[in-house]
mmCIF file of C-alpha atoms in Angstrom:
data_model
loop_
_atom_site.group_PDB
_atom_site.id
_atom_site.type_symbol
_atom_site.label_atom_id
_atom_site.label_comp_id
_atom_site.label_asym_id
_atom_site.label_seq_id
_atom_site.Cartn_x
_atom_site.Cartn_y
_atom_site.Cartn_z
ATOM 1 C CA UNK A 92 15.737 12.606 -10.423
ATOM 2 C CA UNK A 93 18.828 10.310 -11.193
ATOM 3 C CA UNK A 94 19.126 9.669 -7.535
ATOM 4 C CA UNK A 95 15.299 8.976 -7.428
ATOM 5 C CA UNK A 96 15.821 6.358 -10.280
ATOM 6 C CA UNK A 97 18.111 4.208 -7.827
ATOM 7 C CA UNK A 98 15.909 4.505 -4.717
ATOM 8 C CA UNK A 99 12.839 2.768 -6.751
ATOM 9 C CA UNK A 100 14.667 0.173 -8.108
ATOM 10 C CA UNK A 101 15.032 -0.430 -4.603
ATOM 11 C CA UNK A 102 11.401 -0.212 -3.792
ATOM 12 C CA UNK A 103 10.922 -2.290 -6.091
ATOM 13 C CA UNK A 104 13.030 -4.916 -5.150
ATOM 14 C CA UNK A 105 12.351 -4.458 -1.401
ATOM 15 C CA UNK A 106 8.222 -4.432 -2.346
ATOM 16 C CA UNK A 107 7.909 -0.869 -0.968
ATOM 17 C CA UNK A 108 5.086 1.379 -2.347
ATOM 18 C CA UNK A 109 6.651 5.176 -2.604
ATOM 19 C CA UNK A 110 5.224 9.025 -2.380
ATOM 20 C CA UNK A 111 7.492 11.146 -4.513
ATOM 21 C CA UNK A 112 7.044 14.651 -1.714
ATOM 22 C CA UNK A 113 8.654 17.468 -2.798
ATOM 23 C CA UNK A 114 9.631 18.778 0.471
ATOM 24 C CA UNK A 115 10.841 22.726 -0.578
ATOM 25 C CA UNK A 116 9.147 24.937 -3.650
ATOM 26 C CA UNK A 117 11.159 26.936 -5.719
ATOM 27 C CA UNK A 118 11.967 30.238 -4.544
ATOM 28 C CA UNK A 119 9.735 31.174 -1.593
ATOM 29 C CA UNK A 120 10.971 31.309 2.069
ATOM 30 C CA UNK A 121 11.129 28.192 4.075
ATOM 31 C CA UNK A 122 9.921 28.047 8.104
ATOM 32 C CA UNK A 123 11.542 27.171 10.912
ATOM 33 C CA UNK A 124 9.446 24.270 10.955
ATOM 34 C CA UNK A 125 10.910 23.324 7.452
ATOM 35 C CA UNK A 126 7.297 24.090 6.060
ATOM 36 C CA UNK A 127 6.723 26.203 2.875
ATOM 37 C CA UNK A 128 5.982 29.718 3.213
ATOM 38 C CA UNK A 129 3.448 30.568 0.715
ATOM 39 C CA UNK A 130 3.121 33.843 -0.663
ATOM 40 C CA UNK A 131 4.542 35.990 -4.337
ATOM 41 C CA UNK A 132 7.965 34.694 -3.583
ATOM 42 C CA UNK A 133 7.250 31.216 -4.879
ATOM 43 C CA UNK A 134 8.304 30.489 -8.615
ATOM 44 C CA UNK A 135 5.392 28.386 -9.596
ATOM 45 C CA UNK A 136 6.350 28.132 -13.289
ATOM 46 C CA UNK A 137 9.504 25.829 -12.052
ATOM 47 C CA UNK A 138 7.376 24.086 -9.911
ATOM 48 C CA UNK A 139 5.406 23.277 -12.521
ATOM 49 C CA UNK A 140 7.771 22.087 -15.126
ATOM 50 C CA UNK A 141 9.954 20.525 -12.191
ATOM 51 C CA UNK A 142 6.347 17.975 -11.640
ATOM 52 C CA UNK A 143 5.647 18.016 -15.932
ATOM 53 C CA UNK A 144 8.673 16.552 -15.685
ATOM 54 C CA UNK A 145 8.901 14.009 -12.266
ATOM 55 C CA UNK A 146 5.565 12.844 -14.318
ATOM 56 C CA UNK A 147 7.212 12.166 -17.624
ATOM 57 C CA UNK A 148 9.751 10.459 -15.931
ATOM 58 C CA UNK A 149 7.872 8.281 -13.514
ATOM 59 C CA UNK A 150 4.737 7.687 -15.277
ATOM 60 C CA UNK A 151 3.335 3.765 -14.808
ATOM 61 C CA UNK A 152 6.210 3.275 -12.177
ATOM 62 C CA UNK A 153 4.643 0.460 -9.970
ATOM 63 C CA UNK A 154 6.339 1.438 -7.214
ATOM 64 C CA UNK A 155 4.671 5.189 -6.841
ATOM 65 C CA UNK A 156 1.710 5.137 -5.221
ATOM 66 C CA UNK A 157 1.873 9.003 -5.346
ATOM 67 C CA UNK A 158 2.908 12.257 -5.767
ATOM 68 C CA UNK A 159 2.754 15.200 -3.403
ATOM 69 C CA UNK A 160 3.230 17.818 -4.779
ATOM 70 C CA UNK A 161 4.092 20.162 -2.290
ATOM 71 C CA UNK A 162 5.141 19.452 1.485
ATOM 72 C CA UNK A 163 3.218 21.435 4.506
ATOM 73 C CA UNK A 164 2.313 24.938 2.241
ATOM 74 C CA UNK A 165 1.885 27.206 5.267
ATOM 75 C CA UNK A 166 -0.712 29.660 4.229
ATOM 76 C CA UNK A 167 -0.271 32.517 6.478
ATOM 77 C CA UNK A 168 0.237 35.563 4.142
ATOM 78 C CA UNK A 169 -2.314 37.196 1.553
ATOM 79 C CA UNK A 170 -3.309 36.049 -0.852
ATOM 80 C CA UNK A 171 -2.383 33.053 0.633
ATOM 81 C CA UNK A 172 -5.469 30.467 0.361
ATOM 82 C CA UNK A 173 -6.281 31.617 -2.778
ATOM 83 C CA UNK A 174 -2.763 31.429 -3.970
ATOM 84 C CA UNK A 175 -2.469 27.928 -2.643
ATOM 85 C CA UNK A 176 -5.185 26.995 -4.332
ATOM 86 C CA UNK A 177 -4.887 28.059 -7.663
ATOM 87 C CA UNK A 178 -1.309 26.692 -7.616
ATOM 88 C CA UNK A 179 -2.549 23.297 -6.466
ATOM 89 C CA UNK A 180 -5.018 23.190 -9.707
ATOM 90 C CA UNK A 181 -1.958 24.484 -12.177
ATOM 91 C CA UNK A 182 0.462 21.747 -10.764
ATOM 92 C CA UNK A 183 -2.339 18.724 -10.940
ATOM 93 C CA UNK A 184 -3.777 20.135 -14.283
ATOM 94 C CA UNK A 185 0.373 19.726 -15.743
ATOM 95 C CA UNK A 186 0.308 16.109 -14.275
ATOM 96 C CA UNK A 187 -2.990 14.834 -15.487
ATOM 97 C CA UNK A 188 -1.723 16.289 -18.788
ATOM 98 C CA UNK A 189 1.090 13.699 -19.074
ATOM 99 C CA UNK A 190 -0.158 11.140 -16.308
ATOM 100 C CA UNK A 191 -4.078 10.269 -15.291
ATOM 101 C CA UNK A 192 -3.974 7.584 -12.748
ATOM 102 C CA UNK A 193 -1.266 8.178 -10.564
ATOM 103 C CA UNK A 194 -2.778 9.393 -7.304
ATOM 104 C CA UNK A 195 -2.163 13.137 -6.607
ATOM 105 C CA UNK A 196 -1.707 13.951 -2.945
ATOM 106 C CA UNK A 197 -2.383 17.877 -1.777
ATOM 107 C CA UNK A 198 -1.997 19.160 1.606
ATOM 108 C CA UNK A 199 -5.118 21.936 2.276
ATOM 109 C CA UNK A 200 -2.106 23.741 3.991
ATOM 110 C CA UNK A 201 0.012 23.323 7.128
ATOM 111 C CA UNK A 202 -2.380 24.308 9.496
ATOM 112 C CA UNK A 203 -5.659 21.700 10.091
ATOM 113 C CA UNK A 204 -7.902 24.212 10.099
ATOM 114 C CA UNK A 205 -6.769 25.177 6.771
ATOM 115 C CA UNK A 206 -8.894 22.298 5.401
ATOM 116 C CA UNK A 207 -12.497 24.357 5.931
ATOM 117 C CA UNK A 208 -11.318 26.995 3.375
ATOM 118 C CA UNK A 209 -9.705 24.703 0.689
ATOM 119 C CA UNK A 210 -11.808 23.396 -1.993
ATOM 120 C CA UNK A 211 -11.358 19.810 -4.155
ATOM 121 C CA UNK A 212 -9.731 19.930 -7.250
ATOM 122 C CA UNK A 213 -12.032 18.622 -10.220
ATOM 123 C CA UNK A 214 -9.759 15.631 -10.961
ATOM 124 C CA UNK A 215 -9.484 12.290 -10.273
ATOM 125 C CA UNK A 216 -7.600 10.465 -8.224
ATOM 126 C CA UNK A 217 -6.607 13.407 -6.074
ATOM 127 C CA UNK A 218 -6.210 12.603 -2.064
ATOM 128 C CA UNK A 219 -5.658 15.231 0.551
ATOM 129 C CA UNK A 220 -3.458 14.820 3.218
ATOM 130 C CA UNK A 221 -2.974 16.563 6.658
ATOM 131 C CA UNK A 222 -0.359 16.173 9.135
ATOM 132 C CA UNK A 223 -0.840 15.521 13.112
ATOM 133 C CA UNK A 224 1.266 16.909 15.432
ATOM 134 C CA UNK A 225 -1.766 17.837 18.041
ATOM 135 C CA UNK A 226 -0.967 19.384 20.853
ATOM 136 C CA UNK A 227 2.405 20.195 19.493
ATOM 137 C CA UNK A 228 3.285 21.248 22.935
ATOM 138 C CA UNK A 229 3.092 17.385 23.815
ATOM 139 C CA UNK A 230 4.212 16.330 20.300
ATOM 140 C CA UNK A 231 7.546 18.027 20.265
ATOM 141 C CA UNK A 232 8.742 18.873 24.087
ATOM 142 C CA UNK A 233 12.106 19.491 24.321
ATOM 143 C CA UNK A 234 11.945 20.694 20.929
ATOM 144 C CA UNK A 235 9.448 23.274 21.601
ATOM 145 C CA UNK A 236 9.341 24.118 25.268
ATOM 146 C CA UNK A 237 10.279 21.894 28.387
ATOM 147 C CA UNK A 238 9.999 18.305 28.662
ATOM 148 C CA UNK A 239 6.848 18.617 30.824
ATOM 149 C CA UNK A 240 3.467 16.555 29.679
ATOM 150 C CA UNK A 241 2.426 13.419 29.674
ATOM 151 C CA UNK A 242 -0.991 11.712 28.017
ATOM 152 C CA UNK A 243 -3.558 11.451 28.441
ATOM 153 C CA UNK A 244 -3.200 14.385 30.816
ATOM 154 C CA UNK A 245 -3.607 18.260 30.942
ATOM 155 C CA UNK A 246 -1.532 19.691 28.491
ATOM 156 C CA UNK A 247 -1.619 23.552 28.264
ATOM 157 C CA UNK A 248 -4.859 23.548 30.524
ATOM 158 C CA UNK A 249 -6.882 20.959 28.113
ATOM 159 C CA UNK A 250 -7.296 17.167 28.990
ATOM 160 C CA UNK A 251 -5.713 15.506 26.154
ATOM 161 C CA UNK A 252 -7.141 12.028 25.719
ATOM 162 C CA UNK A 253 -8.370 10.036 22.471
ATOM 163 C CA UNK A 254 -11.472 11.888 22.521
ATOM 164 C CA UNK A 255 -10.061 15.526 22.487
ATOM 165 C CA UNK A 256 -7.440 14.467 19.663
ATOM 166 C CA UNK A 257 -10.759 13.324 18.019
ATOM 167 C CA UNK A 258 -12.184 16.713 18.352
ATOM 168 C CA UNK A 259 -8.531 18.134 17.182
ATOM 169 C CA UNK A 260 -9.420 16.514 13.712
ATOM 170 C CA UNK A 261 -12.750 17.848 13.051
ATOM 171 C CA UNK A 262 -11.624 20.378 10.034
ATOM 172 C CA UNK A 263 -10.444 16.982 8.208
ATOM 173 C CA UNK A 264 -13.363 15.036 9.432
ATOM 174 C CA UNK A 265 -15.632 17.433 8.423
ATOM 175 C CA UNK A 266 -13.670 17.880 5.168
ATOM 176 C CA UNK A 267 -13.982 14.136 4.056
ATOM 177 C CA UNK A 268 -17.833 13.988 4.930
ATOM 178 C CA UNK A 269 -18.507 17.176 2.552
ATOM 179 C CA UNK A 270 -17.055 16.189 -0.477
ATOM 180 C CA UNK A 271 -16.739 12.584 -0.013
ATOM 181 C CA UNK A 272 -12.662 12.481 -0.495
ATOM 182 C CA UNK A 273 -9.824 10.199 0.210
ATOM 183 C CA UNK A 274 -7.598 11.261 2.934
ATOM 184 C CA UNK A 275 -4.078 10.153 4.060
ATOM 185 C CA UNK A 276 -2.104 11.222 7.038
ATOM 186 C CA UNK A 277 1.357 12.139 5.902
ATOM 187 C CA UNK A 278 2.953 12.705 9.046
ATOM 188 C CA UNK A 279 1.896 11.778 12.464
ATOM 189 C CA UNK A 280 4.113 11.361 15.424
ATOM 190 C CA UNK A 281 5.679 12.127 18.940
ATOM 191 C CA UNK A 282 9.163 13.041 20.518
ATOM 192 C CA UNK A 283 10.483 9.832 21.576
ATOM 193 C CA UNK A 284 11.058 10.806 25.335
ATOM 194 C CA UNK A 285 7.284 11.900 25.530
ATOM 195 C CA UNK A 286 5.882 10.289 28.430
ATOM 196 C CA UNK A 287 2.816 8.006 27.230
ATOM 197 C CA UNK A 288 4.071 8.053 23.347
ATOM 198 C CA UNK A 289 2.967 4.864 22.979
ATOM 199 C CA UNK A 290 -0.836 5.273 24.016
ATOM 200 C CA UNK A 291 -0.754 8.059 22.252
ATOM 201 C CA UNK A 292 0.218 6.787 18.571
ATOM 202 C CA UNK A 293 -2.339 3.858 19.301
ATOM 203 C CA UNK A 294 -5.084 6.250 20.141
ATOM 204 C CA UNK A 295 -4.049 8.405 16.831
ATOM 205 C CA UNK A 296 -4.004 5.113 14.875
ATOM 206 C CA UNK A 297 -7.167 4.192 16.133
ATOM 207 C CA UNK A 298 -9.039 7.514 15.132
ATOM 208 C CA UNK A 299 -7.296 7.242 11.665
ATOM 209 C CA UNK A 300 -8.685 3.467 11.166
ATOM 210 C CA UNK A 301 -12.124 4.211 12.436
ATOM 211 C CA UNK A 302 -12.271 7.136 9.356
ATOM 212 C CA UNK A 303 -10.667 4.994 6.977
ATOM 213 C CA UNK A 304 -7.902 7.070 6.788
ATOM 214 C CA UNK A 305 -4.571 5.888 4.786
ATOM 215 C CA UNK A 306 -1.323 6.880 7.115
ATOM 216 C CA UNK A 307 2.155 6.970 7.223
ATOM 217 C CA UNK A 308 4.349 7.061 10.762
ATOM 218 C CA UNK A 309 7.418 10.218 10.954
ATOM 219 C CA UNK A 310 10.062 8.996 11.517
ATOM 220 C CA UNK A 311 12.267 6.140 10.439
ATOM 221 C CA UNK A 312 15.579 6.978 11.417
ATOM 222 C CA UNK A 313 15.147 10.088 9.524
ATOM 223 C CA UNK A 314 16.398 12.252 12.820
ATOM 224 C CA UNK A 315 16.602 10.285 15.694
ATOM 225 C CA UNK A 316 14.092 12.363 18.480
ATOM 226 C CA UNK A 317 11.362 10.811 15.903
ATOM 227 C CA UNK A 318 12.913 7.384 15.041
ATOM 228 C CA UNK A 319 11.112 4.622 15.976
ATOM 229 C CA UNK A 320 14.160 2.573 16.569
ATOM 230 C CA UNK A 321 15.250 5.298 18.981
ATOM 231 C CA UNK A 322 14.669 5.891 22.470
ATOM 232 C CA UNK A 323 16.094 8.142 25.215
ATOM 233 C CA UNK A 324 14.946 11.235 27.877
ATOM 234 C CA UNK A 325 16.043 14.260 25.645
ATOM 235 C CA UNK A 326 17.999 15.396 22.953
ATOM 236 C CA UNK A 327 21.669 14.251 24.266
ATOM 237 C CA UNK A 328 20.356 10.516 25.921
ATOM 238 C CA UNK A 329 18.685 9.211 22.638
ATOM 239 C CA UNK A 330 20.068 5.429 21.851
ATOM 240 C CA UNK A 331 19.388 2.768 19.179
ATOM 241 C CA UNK A 332 16.530 0.890 20.894
ATOM 242 C CA UNK A 333 15.408 -2.415 18.910
ATOM 243 C CA UNK A 334 11.989 -2.388 20.949
ATOM 244 C CA UNK A 335 10.484 -0.372 22.412
ATOM 245 C CA UNK A 336 6.605 0.417 23.420
ATOM 246 C CA UNK A 337 6.292 2.908 20.608
ATOM 247 C CA UNK A 338 7.481 0.490 18.085
ATOM 248 C CA UNK A 339 5.783 -2.231 19.406
ATOM 249 C CA UNK A 340 2.563 0.123 18.911
ATOM 250 C CA UNK A 341 3.341 0.741 15.384
ATOM 251 C CA UNK A 342 4.116 -2.720 13.864
ATOM 252 C CA UNK A 343 1.017 -4.166 15.591
ATOM 253 C CA UNK A 344 -0.944 -1.551 13.514
ATOM 254 C CA UNK A 345 1.339 -2.185 10.390
ATOM 255 C CA UNK A 346 -0.073 -6.068 10.873
ATOM 256 C CA UNK A 347 -3.800 -5.472 10.136
ATOM 257 C CA UNK A 348 -2.791 -3.509 7.097
ATOM 258 C CA UNK A 349 -0.627 -5.701 4.843
ATOM 259 C CA UNK A 350 -2.100 -6.830 1.410
#
């Protein structure tokens, strides 16, 4: 939390809004894709107390635009969906007892399909957050499998273009229409050596904007392979890139959302 205080001072200095994201839950396993496997190993008491303390410390901070209670909960174990639903409700209740205004950001699960089983919480200022990397064979090529796919084009036997991306978002689109809730795409990206990556990002952003979703690109420098400021043809050839097509797409999109 002391480190968070230091970062938030910089956010205020440079007019950056921050979402506080708890990236790893206490007591539970972390999957191979850095996601939180939700089962009875998750220490809900510690998770709840952590957010109770966080809310007390951060309440009213103008640099904070949301609390992301847990990154990518993987609902693949019984009684997975119900357990995460109950956990999210408990943590949200603890935060709201202290801070009634700061938006709380909740992922229905690691998979987009789990939005169909998640029930919105009955609190104000709740935002629901998917991550989009479809199709994984394309966005993660070289990390998962060989470097071989281009966009738009046939990927694992399916032709992917903007309309197929829309199909992959169906559960989230229907969730928003059914419940009238705000959506924040907490992550989306494509590995920087994927052919057609700039077109992929442009199509994704156009769809987000069409549905009125907020979004955040993953990532800025965190790992060179995802970084918008790097490019290459494979792991060992990634170099800093002051200008590239993907970066131009992102900067152009951000210009439309300044206020």
